[in-house]
């Protein structure tokens, strides 16, 4: 019996944080009580034990085991302490990165189950090579170096057979009729060289300029550090995309669907060539999906291959998908795979087959059309709902060629991209800006659908039939008690029942999609707002323009500059300013600090006393009338909660002096004053814009003993992105288009504040005209562009 055969054994598992690995750990702990486990985990900053606790043992897969342990005297944590050892290791590193102490633990194991893999079908080529191709070889080499020979059970995939049609037997590809004679060592060298070449190409001047341009298009005038960070992110993604495409192209050129299957096939070849004295058994699952029964029906960890396609169809994003209607979709529940792995391990190297395929297509096939019909029927009876609470009607599924679907998605993406660019060029804010944000989401949906067709289309078109003769020999050798406890028979799956009563309900539950009617309540926004207004917060930092008031520095200047002009002079000023508006707006978008320096030169020769006097009316007649009452209330709410309130603005200090009662600290732009009592038009220091705002808040928090992660920041533009990113609770207020998209993507709180209804709505921001006597007392500046 399996439990008795593995009693007293020490079993090492790689890849225990993954889907199959987690299920393996749970099943062995629950169903083989006499074994102990060694989990080889890439620990990272937290270390292997903490990562195991967070990523493995907190998973709901262990709920059943915890429930069973409640009937005993041993708590779950105590059982883990007694039976599980975690070691820091990495299969992408020679020697597995083991310390001397961990090598001794690894050497003491009786069985090694190697399930670690880069399972994404779109992994970069070099990553897939290092993990999938070289990982099993490194495990065997480490064991040979330690002169130990435990039973190595390597988990591979049925798709090592490639894009063949017809029967795919349980044999090594290198020993079958389709062997291409590839040299795996040359493939490794080429992949490593390609990484180096790609990195070098990404640093060419013309390429870097393109990355910088793309970063600016996305972030606007977000400041040098933010743009630099985004540029590097785009560069790294470009490298990854190049290596993903290289893997896809190389795999296709030699008959595999993707880099995953290609590197797994060469990994088997490399392992069998280099295993030395280590006995090896290979287990090849097909497409692994949610559990049939163990640890509970429908258990799944993360989205597998089918789930993104199914959910996209249910949401109306995919109306067709390539595939052969009468073809076989070879899926297998994860608990059947785990039972087969454990059974092979229990048989030992003397009796276990060299290769065991765990698949359904050769013995209990699920036809693609059968799957599609069951999915459509289920979502017709249990529809998902859109944001308005209306049911999404799933379309009649079509089975076109892969190329046709890709062309349709490309055209749709082109239309959406052009529309998005047009909207981004418009000065949209708040609700209007969310249109563009939603459009960007739609573009991402189309891009995801295109990726699904690229990644999974070959699998739905696959016509290989994976034979399971060795699996059935394993099954037939098990006594009835083991067959009940470790079901590895694909014939036990009733596909319509599994799809409609087990798999689809689980997929919907994990997808976090709307499955009930009625409009979305804004629970998420309320939750975020409660977090923002928690007494635990330390500081609330506010931008001014378009965040607390619907005004800007141009309007403030216009108010002050026209107070003492007669009507003809006012009209000339208005016409001149309107003509300059496009240029000023363009400069502002490029660099806020440079714009302020340029624009504030218009204050040259302005008398300080006159500006101070007129600023009082500026506060009452412009700033207060254009303020957002909800914004002012929010400032008061923060103060009532004991939070420090800080205003950080590029506006000039005299323009915001009247707001001091609302704030504990105001940081604003300042101009130098000449000895004759006039402003020079030059700033005294760097204006608080872009990354400077983040530094101002960081310095304030450091001086006052506050934590940035407990601070709140309110702003409206991507130029404020450094400020928003440096705090724990960012809030986008009436965001412009780019910031609306970023806030939506990152899950930030978005507030839409409006001016008070019924207030004055002047067509032009010009000051109230003074009497002729008052105008005569004004100082006439030397510059023709303004008069103070």
Short mmCIF file of C-alpha atoms in Angstrom, two decimals, residues 561-577 766 769 775 778 780 784-788:
data_model
loop_
_atom_site.label_atom_id
_atom_site.label_comp_id
_atom_site.label_asym_id
_atom_site.label_seq_id
_atom_site.Cartn_x
_atom_site.Cartn_y
_atom_site.Cartn_z
CA UNK A 561 -2.61 91.94 -13.73
CA UNK A 562 -5.96 93.30 -14.91
CA UNK A 563 -7.18 94.83 -11.66
CA UNK A 564 -5.83 98.25 -12.56
CA UNK A 565 -6.23 98.23 -16.35
CA UNK A 566 -8.88 100.16 -18.21
CA UNK A 567 -11.24 98.37 -20.56
CA UNK A 568 -9.18 98.72 -23.81
CA UNK A 569 -6.08 97.51 -21.99
CA UNK A 570 -8.05 94.59 -20.54
CA UNK A 571 -9.25 93.52 -23.97
CA UNK A 572 -5.72 93.64 -25.36
CA UNK A 573 -4.50 91.56 -22.42
CA UNK A 574 -7.24 88.96 -22.88
CA UNK A 575 -6.60 88.60 -26.61
CA UNK A 576 -2.86 88.35 -26.08
CA UNK A 577 -3.27 85.70 -23.36
CA UNK A 766 -9.95 89.03 -14.84
CA UNK A 769 -12.03 96.80 -12.25
CA UNK A 775 -5.95 102.83 -11.17
CA UNK A 778 -0.77 101.86 -9.91
CA UNK A 780 3.32 100.79 -14.64
CA UNK A 784 4.52 95.60 -22.25
CA UNK A 785 3.01 92.18 -21.48
CA UNK A 786 1.43 93.23 -18.17
CA UNK A 787 0.69 96.25 -15.96
CA UNK A 788 0.70 96.42 -12.19
#
